[in-house]
Amino acid sequence: MSSERVAVVGCGQTHHRKVRDDLSMAGLLREAAERALADAQMDWKDVDAVVIGKAPDPFEGIMMPEIYLADALGCAGKPIMRVHTAGSVGGSTAVVATHLVSSGVRERVLTIGFEKQSEGDTTWGLGGGRSGSVGAGGYFAPHMRAYIDRSGAPDYIGPAVAVKDRRNALKNPYAHLKLENLTIETVMESPYVWEPVRRLESCPTSDGAAAMVLTNEKGATEGAAWVHGTAIRSELGQFPGRDPVNPRGGRDCAADVYSQAGITDPFNEVDVAEIYVPFSWYEPMWLENLGFAAEGDGWKLVEKGVTDITGELPINVSGGVLSSNPIGASGMLRFLEVALQVRGLAGEHQIDGARTGVGHAYGGASQFFAMWVVRNEKP
Amino acid sequence: MRDVAVVSFAPSEPGLTGVEETETQLLFPVINEALAKIGITRKDIGFTCSASCDYLAGAPFAFVQTLEATGAWPPISESHVEMDGAWALYEAWVRLQHGDVDVALAFSSGICSRADIREVLSIQLDPYYLAPLWLDPLSFGRLQAEAVGQEPPTQAPAYTDAAAAVVLAAGDRARELVDRPAWIAGIDHRTDAHYPGVRDLSKSESARIAGQQAGVDKAPVDVAYLSAQYPHEGLILMDALGLTHGYGLATNPLMVSGLIQVGTAADAVIKGDANRSVGHASAGPCLQQNLVAVFEA
């Protein structure tokens, strides 16, 4: 669809932690951005435009933070935009940045997703400060329970995902949670936060940022990842007949991005995927929603180890959202990690020979979706 | 670049304040009107971009509520900026460059009358060094007026409540929809540094670059609508854009002001009142961030 091919030439992320009180908010973005620029062999002055994304402003208590961040991100005299699409924001921010390049409007775009959760109270922010708020997990728990009931999945599937992603995180130097020797039993012994989700099946709250440098073909370097498709979808959050367990917006988003990338059989044609799994049961749910498994069969891929780092379809080999959750960056990290994979730069969690990667993010009441497909070859 | 035009513009009634509706309720009629004017429905829209602000709504995810006004079912291709609606228009213009989508909707909403805007806009400042001083927008306005040797204003324009929607269309689709599409001859946005102490407040370098990139000076301008809150802002912007006249803001519905000025400039071309117009949007203290759009018949 695009007039210009888009290359991912730089990837950078912070060391995600519960509290990064060694850095200001601007410092957090700069840690990720400087790593992305170094990877791209660029300097701040080489950037044409900056696109940032984060979750709601009340999380940190700063309104429209691009106004303040302009200085630290070297934007004086340049364009800066701020995207906000709930949990999917890191993904949709990367999509907006991609469009700036693919449209021919800009040549070199720096995009950053971030959250400094320690500077606010996310659960308070989610409730608008008006109530204690049930938290995101409280909202999603009934959807996971409905999935378990519909699919007949055994109760250890969620815990198995939690164990897998935390084992993967041990191979990722940037991951927040480093839980050694986790077993399905220890996960199942941890207390329920929102039935069916236990504490060890939930994402952490993290400070962190993710940054990427995107260029047109002219600016691309050897070993870049190439964007083969982007898609976003939004749907209304609440109305009779809507299926929030397997939402149509996610299915449509996947169909759109696969079509752009020429993918007809995602399970066999995708080498690695990073999908947005903030609570364990979302792995089998999204495997079905994104067309990697038939409806009701997603949990069987987990059970057979297909989504393990050594499996046929490795999912979230970076450790995923379950291991690091700087909310506004969490979606961009999914996009970034698959770019690293097809570039062969994922280090200890590299999947050998990964050529096609899918990044995915979702948000709101499972109603906002963003995806991209990247490959090691040009479209 | 692909030829893209604004083909329809619908704002809420000017000067609303103390509205009882939600932002979604303000948006629903203006989106309906923007579509009805050109005889299309929500199904004809290939891309939607919205703009809103959680700190005006007093709750997170203001845009989740306003999505209802689009009737997003079946699911739509939609994005959101936490910026003035003029930047939603910009994102829609970028999206329409690709050729796979021909019609886009951009809209924004903001209800100022339920908030203490002086307090809200203080929360927009650098959280470590400026926000603790609770610098309010009028103080910044007075500071900048001094910098250009003008009488410091004693009052900001009233912060009001509004919603607005624009429809953009590309190429032949635009020509089908309206007799005189307001072709976007150029559009660009830039920011200056945030700290008032590190820039020359008597000038707007970001507005100058945006205006130059948008091509304001390539031909005479019939009419300009600027997001100028005070007379001195008008002077600074006209100097930056090389204009001799322009209309400023009578009232200031945050998040919508810029989209209204840009939409009004486009509407002047659509209605035949102008052959070449300029619309401008701004954000941040002392005109920190600026967007300039040039429309041609």
XYZ file of C-alpha atoms in Angstrom:
676
model
C 0.000 0.000 0.000
C 2.784 2.377 0.798
C 4.719 4.563 -1.531
C 7.899 4.285 0.553
C 9.321 1.136 2.103
C 9.952 1.481 5.831
C 12.993 0.072 7.611
C 13.537 -0.350 11.339
C 17.180 0.662 11.677
C 17.403 1.316 15.397
C 15.978 -0.368 18.478
C 16.566 0.653 22.081
C 14.961 0.041 25.417
C 15.538 0.855 29.039
C 16.305 -1.624 31.746
C 12.758 -1.942 33.001
C 12.349 -1.841 36.757
C 9.672 -1.294 39.352
C 11.199 2.082 40.142
C 13.703 3.950 37.991
C 14.307 6.723 40.475
C 17.772 7.178 39.025
C 16.138 8.931 36.055
C 13.691 11.755 35.459
C 10.864 11.056 33.051
C 12.807 12.738 30.255
C 15.867 10.709 31.258
C 13.875 7.511 30.934
C 12.897 8.334 27.345
C 16.447 9.378 26.552
C 17.916 6.100 27.823
C 15.812 4.185 25.291
C 16.158 6.769 22.512
C 19.937 7.033 22.781
C 20.241 3.254 22.508
C 17.993 3.276 19.426
C 19.977 6.126 17.847
C 23.274 4.362 18.593
C 21.908 1.183 17.009
C 20.886 3.255 13.958
C 24.295 4.953 13.914
C 22.512 8.290 14.119
C 22.570 11.325 16.339
C 19.673 13.447 17.622
C 20.226 15.961 14.827
C 19.540 13.274 12.200
C 15.940 12.844 13.341
C 13.212 14.565 11.263
C 10.281 13.960 13.587
C 9.436 12.371 16.930
C 6.267 10.441 17.769
C 5.708 9.507 21.391
C 3.029 7.404 23.012
C 1.938 6.623 26.521
C -1.134 5.525 28.422
C -3.416 8.051 30.180
C -1.802 11.234 31.478
C -3.339 10.777 34.955
C -0.969 7.798 35.457
C 1.929 10.193 36.071
C -0.047 13.372 36.590
C 1.370 15.268 33.608
C -0.950 16.609 30.931
C 0.229 16.259 27.311
C 3.856 15.466 28.257
C 5.202 16.043 24.740
C 5.050 19.764 25.593
C 7.644 19.320 28.337
C 9.601 16.494 26.665
C 10.288 18.531 23.512
C 13.563 19.873 24.948
C 15.002 16.573 26.146
C 14.103 14.858 22.860
C 15.927 17.422 20.755
C 12.702 18.642 19.164
C 13.229 22.410 19.057
C 12.369 23.322 15.473
C 11.050 19.836 14.767
C 7.665 18.120 14.835
C 6.606 16.050 17.832
C 3.307 14.195 18.181
C 1.699 12.300 21.023
C -0.481 9.236 20.455
C -2.770 7.701 23.087
C -4.843 4.614 22.351
C -4.938 2.905 25.792
C -2.893 -0.291 26.190
C -2.405 -0.609 22.447
C -0.669 2.775 22.392
C 2.890 1.514 22.010
C 1.819 -0.361 18.900
C -0.326 2.385 17.417
C 2.440 4.928 18.071
C 4.788 2.791 15.973
C 2.084 2.619 13.304
C 1.749 6.430 13.218
C 5.548 6.704 12.944
C 5.556 4.136 10.127
C 2.926 6.118 8.244
C 4.996 9.295 8.501
C 7.782 7.493 6.632
C 5.697 5.363 4.252
C 3.708 8.451 3.183
C 6.922 10.206 2.213
C 6.183 13.048 4.665
C 9.298 12.343 6.802
C 12.480 10.367 6.168
C 13.838 9.537 9.629
C 11.432 9.207 12.522
C 12.196 8.448 16.161
C 9.319 6.857 18.012
C 9.193 6.253 21.761
C 6.662 4.594 24.062
C 7.041 4.998 27.799
C 5.501 4.830 31.237
C 6.942 5.834 34.591
C 4.427 4.079 36.754
C 6.375 4.737 39.930
C 5.633 8.468 39.631
C 1.924 7.899 40.023
C -0.655 5.319 40.961
C -1.914 3.445 37.927
C -4.872 1.790 39.574
C -5.934 5.164 40.985
C -5.456 6.649 37.520
C -7.554 3.924 35.910
C -10.443 4.832 38.167
C -10.059 8.530 37.472
C -9.277 8.939 41.136
C -12.948 8.539 41.917
C -12.849 5.074 43.417
C -10.482 2.364 44.438
C -10.817 0.918 40.900
C -10.844 -2.801 40.241
C -7.682 -2.499 38.144
C -7.248 -3.783 34.625
C -7.152 -7.394 35.799
C -10.481 -7.011 37.527
C -11.996 -5.946 34.247
C -10.439 -8.763 32.213
C -10.887 -11.600 34.725
C -14.467 -12.462 33.672
C -13.332 -12.631 30.043
C -10.612 -15.126 30.989
C -13.084 -17.136 33.052
C -15.439 -17.170 30.044
C -12.595 -18.393 27.841
C -11.774 -21.242 30.234
C -15.417 -22.269 30.399
C -15.901 -22.114 26.638
C -12.725 -23.894 25.639
C -12.579 -26.425 28.457
C -8.924 -25.543 28.993
C -7.288 -27.238 32.005
C -6.565 -24.926 34.935
C -2.782 -25.232 34.631
C -2.623 -23.563 31.185
C -2.541 -20.016 32.556
C 0.181 -20.900 35.068
C 2.145 -22.649 32.295
C 2.180 -19.411 30.291
C 3.324 -17.507 33.389
C 6.217 -19.942 33.899
C 7.230 -19.886 30.225
C 7.336 -16.102 29.929
C 9.291 -15.676 33.181
C 11.816 -18.305 32.046
C 12.204 -16.378 28.796
C 12.732 -13.160 30.756
C 15.808 -14.699 32.386
C 17.416 -14.522 28.914
C 16.504 -10.853 28.422
C 18.833 -8.368 30.144
C 16.211 -5.586 29.958
C 13.329 -7.534 31.539
C 11.929 -6.340 34.856
C 10.911 -9.569 36.596
C 13.652 -12.146 37.100
C 11.928 -15.047 38.809
C 14.262 -18.038 39.094
C 13.006 -21.610 39.468
C 9.349 -20.761 38.920
C 7.118 -23.821 38.500
C 3.461 -24.330 37.657
C 2.967 -25.395 41.273
C 4.447 -22.210 42.737
C 2.315 -20.132 40.385
C -0.800 -22.062 41.431
C 0.085 -21.556 45.080
C 0.194 -17.779 44.665
C -3.002 -16.026 45.768
C -5.794 -15.102 43.406
C -5.850 -11.412 42.585
C -8.946 -11.688 40.436
C -10.169 -15.269 39.871
C -8.993 -16.972 37.620
C -5.847 -14.825 37.695
C -3.265 -15.390 40.383
C -0.626 -12.930 41.458
C 2.126 -14.738 39.524
C -0.086 -14.781 36.403
C -0.242 -10.973 36.330
C 2.030 -8.384 34.787
C 4.159 -6.194 37.036
C 4.045 -2.395 37.182
C 7.214 -1.096 35.564
C 9.077 2.057 34.682
C 10.462 1.851 31.185
C 10.641 3.067 27.629
C 11.070 1.582 24.170
C 12.365 3.464 21.145
C 12.789 2.755 17.449
C 14.267 4.650 14.536
C 12.387 4.197 11.273
C 13.681 5.328 7.897
C 12.765 5.139 4.258
C 14.731 2.875 1.917
C 17.292 5.583 1.199
C 18.179 5.812 4.890
C 18.156 2.079 5.572
C 21.247 0.342 6.884
C 22.436 -3.219 6.344
C 20.584 -5.624 8.580
C 17.450 -3.500 9.017
C 14.036 -5.011 9.655
C 11.448 -4.159 6.984
C 7.839 -3.332 7.703
C 5.544 -5.514 5.583
C 2.258 -4.333 7.032
C 0.611 -2.322 9.786
C -2.985 -2.362 10.955
C -5.121 -0.779 13.652
C -8.713 -1.434 14.661
C -11.079 0.063 17.231
C -14.505 -1.125 18.270
C -17.098 0.003 20.790
C -16.406 -1.414 24.229
C -19.856 -2.356 25.409
C -22.949 -3.440 23.562
C -25.160 -6.503 23.530
C -23.827 -9.258 21.348
C -20.210 -8.113 21.427
C -17.711 -10.876 22.155
C -14.932 -9.434 24.332
C -13.258 -12.862 24.629
C -12.583 -13.161 20.907
C -13.215 -9.620 19.694
C -13.876 -8.960 16.055
C -11.550 -5.938 16.074
C -8.584 -8.204 16.804
C -9.557 -10.678 14.101
C -10.035 -7.900 11.550
C -6.736 -6.283 12.516
C -4.881 -9.583 12.061
C -6.596 -10.316 8.735
C -5.661 -6.839 7.472
C -1.994 -7.022 8.451
C -1.560 -10.606 7.156
C -3.118 -9.618 3.858
C -0.638 -6.740 3.474
C 2.254 -9.091 4.258
C 0.959 -11.873 2.010
C 0.466 -14.267 4.925
C -2.266 -16.851 4.391
C -1.257 -19.432 7.007
C -0.010 -17.498 10.039
C 0.935 -20.567 12.089
C 3.313 -21.848 9.441
C 4.466 -18.573 7.914
C 5.306 -16.630 11.083
C 8.590 -17.488 12.806
C 8.156 -15.530 16.016
C 5.445 -13.394 17.589
C 5.267 -10.966 20.474
C 1.665 -10.616 21.565
C 0.220 -8.495 24.349
C -0.311 -10.865 27.279
C -0.672 -8.891 30.546
C -2.462 -11.813 32.208
C -1.513 -15.408 31.490
C -4.750 -16.577 29.879
C -4.459 -13.970 27.164
C -1.846 -16.083 25.385
C -4.261 -18.837 24.342
C -7.040 -16.282 23.815
C -4.973 -14.170 21.418
C -3.520 -17.238 19.661
C -7.095 -17.891 18.558
C -8.046 -14.267 17.925
C -4.968 -13.717 15.738
C -5.518 -16.855 13.693
C -2.616 -18.939 15.028
C -5.064 -21.548 16.328
C -8.665 -22.486 15.667
C -11.229 -21.198 18.155
C -11.018 -23.316 21.308
C -7.596 -24.730 20.420
C -5.239 -21.991 21.596
C -4.595 -23.651 24.957
C -3.508 -26.865 23.218
C -0.548 -25.032 21.670
C 0.484 -23.921 25.146
C 0.051 -27.428 26.549
C 2.194 -28.987 23.814
C 4.966 -26.435 24.276
C 4.479 -25.082 20.748
C 4.820 -21.511 22.040
C 8.003 -22.222 24.042
C 11.269 -20.661 22.949
C 12.162 -24.050 21.447
C 8.691 -24.628 19.977
C 7.316 -24.332 16.461
C 5.756 -20.909 17.118
C 7.706 -19.139 19.866
C 5.572 -16.508 21.599
C 6.953 -13.710 23.802
C 10.514 -15.018 23.971
C 11.495 -11.640 25.450
C 9.449 -12.468 28.541
C 6.520 -10.386 27.299
C 4.256 -8.048 29.204
C 4.131 -10.623 32.013
C 7.787 -9.816 32.744
C 7.971 -6.070 31.961
C 5.041 -3.685 31.840
C 5.859 -0.018 31.318
C 2.323 0.358 29.933
C 2.864 2.957 27.220
C 5.981 1.076 26.104
C 4.560 -2.445 26.443
C 3.001 -2.448 22.978
C 6.054 -0.888 21.357
C 8.268 -3.494 23.018
C 6.252 -6.178 21.230
C 6.870 -4.435 17.897
C 10.529 -3.785 18.763
C 11.284 -7.315 19.937
C 10.130 -8.898 16.659
C 12.199 -6.344 14.756
C 15.218 -7.424 16.820
C 14.412 -11.071 16.038
C 14.336 -10.663 12.262
C 17.498 -8.559 12.491
C 19.152 -11.402 14.416
C 19.979 -9.071 17.321
C 17.882 -10.542 20.136
C 20.872 -12.024 21.957
C 20.231 -14.911 24.269
C 16.543 -15.079 23.375
C 17.178 -15.019 19.612
C 15.185 -17.527 17.536
C 17.593 -18.935 14.973
C 16.708 -17.993 11.434
C 13.710 -15.826 12.339
C 12.630 -14.130 9.121
C 9.016 -13.115 9.740
C 7.803 -11.601 13.010
C 4.418 -10.379 14.212
C 4.029 -7.677 16.867
C 0.678 -7.120 18.555
C -0.858 -4.842 21.182
C -4.339 -4.335 22.560
C -6.049 -1.930 24.890
C -9.214 -0.515 26.412
C -11.966 -3.072 26.954
C -10.165 -5.418 24.483
C -11.322 -2.934 21.850
C -8.185 -1.229 20.468
C -5.708 -3.253 18.399
C -2.435 -2.532 16.659
C -0.204 -4.954 14.746
C 2.733 -5.079 12.413
C 4.597 -7.677 10.391
C 8.351 -7.277 9.933
C 10.776 -9.327 7.889
C 14.494 -9.449 7.257
C 13.821 -8.826 3.564
C 12.336 -5.858 1.741
C 8.665 -5.997 0.809
C 2.235 13.983 -2.460
C -1.317 12.865 -3.097
C -3.911 15.655 -3.440
C -5.957 15.711 -0.247
C -8.654 18.230 0.660
C -10.905 19.169 3.514
C -14.391 18.671 2.080
C -16.555 19.287 5.123
C -16.300 21.090 8.445
C -18.798 21.236 11.294
C -18.165 22.932 14.644
C -20.517 23.145 17.592
C -22.230 26.470 18.233
C -19.567 29.042 19.192
C -19.151 30.208 22.760
C -20.807 27.297 24.532
C -20.108 27.117 28.229
C -21.530 25.152 31.115
C -22.889 22.504 28.773
C -24.822 19.657 30.319
C -23.873 17.165 27.607
C -20.934 14.782 27.626
C -18.159 15.211 25.060
C -19.685 12.290 23.165
C -23.024 14.087 23.041
C -21.349 17.254 21.759
C -19.562 15.246 19.078
C -22.471 13.205 17.793
C -24.316 16.102 16.071
C -21.160 17.698 14.629
C -20.000 14.394 13.132
C -23.507 13.852 11.745
C -23.510 17.355 10.281
C -20.050 17.035 8.724
C -21.148 13.826 6.986
C -24.660 15.015 6.026
C -23.293 18.165 4.368
C -21.572 16.026 1.755
C -24.077 13.195 1.680
C -21.932 10.391 3.081
C -22.342 8.059 6.049
C -20.012 6.579 8.629
C -19.525 3.543 6.371
C -17.765 5.719 3.772
C -14.962 6.626 6.176
C -11.722 4.683 5.760
C -9.726 6.243 8.586
C -10.692 8.134 11.719
C -8.508 10.166 14.039
C -9.801 11.686 17.241
C -8.346 14.128 19.740
C -9.248 14.757 23.350
C -7.685 15.370 26.741
C -8.079 13.290 29.869
C -7.277 16.290 32.054
C -10.311 18.156 30.724
C -12.563 15.131 31.019
C -11.288 14.565 34.540
C -10.962 10.863 33.815
C -8.597 8.579 31.952
C -9.440 7.334 28.443
C -11.648 10.279 27.403
C -11.298 9.036 23.808
C -12.882 5.671 24.672
C -16.142 7.482 25.383
C -15.921 9.699 22.300
C -15.399 6.595 20.130
C -19.129 6.003 20.698
C -19.858 9.035 18.498
C -18.211 7.295 15.548
C -20.390 4.209 15.864
C -17.328 1.968 15.647
C -19.103 -1.215 14.655
C -18.067 -3.108 12.644
C -14.567 -2.213 13.914
C -12.943 0.810 12.295
C -9.402 1.885 11.558
C -8.986 4.593 14.192
C -6.236 6.425 16.021
C -6.144 9.105 18.696
C -3.879 11.974 19.647
C -3.876 13.618 23.056
C -3.443 16.956 21.262
C -5.565 19.669 19.669
C -7.815 18.260 16.932
C -5.712 20.025 14.278
C -3.109 17.305 14.853
C -5.795 14.661 14.304
C -6.449 16.354 10.958
C -2.699 16.195 10.272
C -2.567 12.465 11.051
C -5.574 11.909 8.771
C -3.800 13.823 5.986
C -0.724 11.585 6.439
C -2.895 8.473 6.359
C -4.627 9.565 3.138
C -1.259 9.822 1.373
C -1.084 6.038 1.073
C -3.719 5.547 -1.596
C -5.628 2.673 0.009
C -8.066 4.980 1.805
C -9.892 7.931 0.215
C -12.012 9.447 2.983
C -11.017 10.254 6.562
C -12.708 11.826 9.575
C -10.913 13.919 12.192
C -12.580 15.372 15.251
C -11.960 16.708 18.716
C -13.840 17.760 21.795
C -13.209 19.574 25.035
C -15.317 20.799 27.906
C -13.446 23.532 29.755
C -16.284 24.790 31.935
C -16.024 21.890 34.366
C -12.355 22.437 35.135
C -10.134 25.102 36.617
C -8.139 25.675 33.434
C -5.436 27.678 35.165
C -4.763 24.667 37.341
C -5.134 22.125 34.516
C -2.679 23.894 32.212
C -0.142 24.173 35.023
C -0.045 20.366 35.021
C 1.159 20.564 31.407
C 4.452 22.109 32.492
C 7.768 20.442 33.244
C 6.881 18.422 36.341
C 10.182 18.968 38.095
C 10.988 22.651 37.608
C 7.931 24.537 36.303
C 4.784 22.760 37.466
C 5.615 23.270 41.164
C 5.477 27.033 40.530
C 1.830 26.716 39.337
C 2.504 29.082 36.461
C -0.831 29.724 34.810
C -1.518 30.550 31.147
C -2.261 34.242 31.773
C 1.117 34.646 33.495
C 2.812 33.142 30.450
C 0.763 35.431 28.218
C 1.867 38.486 30.203
C 5.500 37.343 30.088
C 5.394 37.014 26.308
C 3.591 40.350 25.860
C 6.434 42.025 27.751
C 8.914 40.342 25.429
C 7.343 42.014 22.393
C 6.838 45.338 24.159
C 3.046 45.081 24.256
C 0.665 45.848 27.065
C 0.377 42.663 29.158
C -3.120 41.201 28.907
C -5.238 41.172 32.031
C -7.532 38.397 30.952
C -7.359 35.295 28.787
C -10.148 34.635 26.265
C -12.937 32.622 27.878
C -12.278 28.899 27.981
C -15.380 27.404 26.419
C -16.864 24.029 25.487
C -16.823 22.698 21.937
C -16.604 19.844 19.498
C -15.727 19.931 15.821
C -15.385 17.484 12.959
C -13.756 17.656 9.549
C -13.920 15.241 6.647
C -10.908 14.889 4.377
C -10.934 13.239 0.969
C -8.334 12.487 -1.669
C -8.220 13.221 -5.393
C -11.344 12.481 -7.438
C -13.276 11.429 -4.362
C -12.906 14.987 -3.022
C -14.110 16.432 -6.333
C -17.159 14.136 -6.254
C -18.102 15.206 -2.757
C -17.938 18.977 -3.030
C -17.714 21.664 -5.741
C -14.764 23.441 -4.180
C -12.582 21.096 -2.123
C -10.195 22.982 0.174
C -7.022 21.376 -1.143
C -4.278 21.093 1.438
C -1.462 22.858 -0.407
C 0.804 22.409 2.589
C 0.626 21.409 6.239
C 3.360 21.193 8.834
C 3.843 21.442 12.570
C 6.853 22.237 14.735
C 7.663 22.808 18.373
C 9.971 25.140 20.226
C 11.789 24.363 23.445
C 9.509 24.198 26.475
C 11.495 26.402 28.829
C 10.522 30.037 28.363
C 14.060 30.958 29.411
C 15.830 29.211 26.531
C 14.010 30.811 23.613
C 13.345 34.298 22.341
C 9.766 34.876 23.417
C 9.376 37.791 21.034
C 9.452 35.367 18.097
C 7.979 32.026 17.161
C 10.630 30.021 15.391
C 8.432 26.925 15.274
C 5.562 28.835 13.630
C 8.021 30.309 11.135
C 9.364 26.874 10.123
C 5.896 25.331 9.967
C 4.650 28.226 7.830
C 7.616 27.967 5.513
C 7.223 24.198 5.166
C 3.498 24.608 4.511
C 4.303 27.189 1.822
C 2.350 30.125 3.255
C 4.510 32.632 1.340
C 4.199 30.954 -2.059
C 1.165 33.071 -3.009
C -1.062 35.753 -1.492
C -3.321 34.685 1.381
C -6.962 35.802 1.314
C -7.758 34.988 4.921
C -5.984 33.524 7.941
C -7.400 32.051 11.137
C -4.821 31.949 13.900
C -4.977 30.372 17.348
C -3.937 33.658 18.911
C -5.336 34.193 22.391
C -3.960 37.718 22.851
C -3.147 40.612 20.505
C 0.590 40.082 21.004
C 0.272 36.426 19.963
C -1.376 37.619 16.762
C 1.567 39.957 16.105
C 4.128 37.225 16.748
C 2.312 34.759 14.505
C 1.751 37.214 11.662
C 5.434 38.102 11.787
C 6.412 34.402 11.756
C 4.050 33.586 8.900
C 4.577 36.772 6.875
C 0.909 37.731 7.095
C -0.576 41.211 7.309
C -3.893 40.216 8.835
C -5.537 37.301 10.583
C -8.411 36.427 12.877
C -7.545 35.307 16.408
C -9.541 33.421 18.989
C -12.667 35.057 20.407
C -13.062 32.176 22.820
C -10.771 29.248 23.551
C -12.265 25.761 23.691
C -9.098 23.803 24.479
C -8.380 20.794 22.224
C -10.811 22.183 19.635
C -9.623 25.781 19.077
C -6.964 24.798 16.575
C -9.214 22.425 14.656
C -11.870 25.158 14.485
C -9.378 27.729 13.153
C -8.007 25.258 10.589
C -11.504 24.035 9.692
C -12.790 27.607 9.347
C -9.902 28.418 6.997
C -10.783 25.363 4.906
C -14.472 26.247 4.971
C -13.708 29.705 3.546
C -12.335 27.965 0.441
C -15.179 25.437 0.286
C -17.766 28.247 0.466
C -16.003 30.352 -2.145
C -15.152 33.166 0.283
C -11.425 32.652 -0.308
C -9.173 31.058 -2.900
C -6.233 30.672 -0.565
C -6.458 30.503 3.229
C -4.296 29.710 6.231
C -5.326 27.904 9.414
C -3.170 27.700 12.519
C -3.225 25.713 15.762
C -1.063 26.064 18.840
C -0.276 24.233 22.065
C 1.872 24.782 25.114
C 2.898 27.915 26.951
C 3.847 31.016 24.938
C 2.916 29.498 21.563
C 5.392 26.640 22.064
C 3.968 24.292 19.441
C 2.460 25.376 16.136
C 0.676 23.784 13.200
C 0.061 25.630 9.940
C -2.167 24.499 7.080
C -2.573 26.215 3.710
C -5.750 25.597 1.705
C -6.275 26.368 -1.956
C -9.294 26.207 -4.234
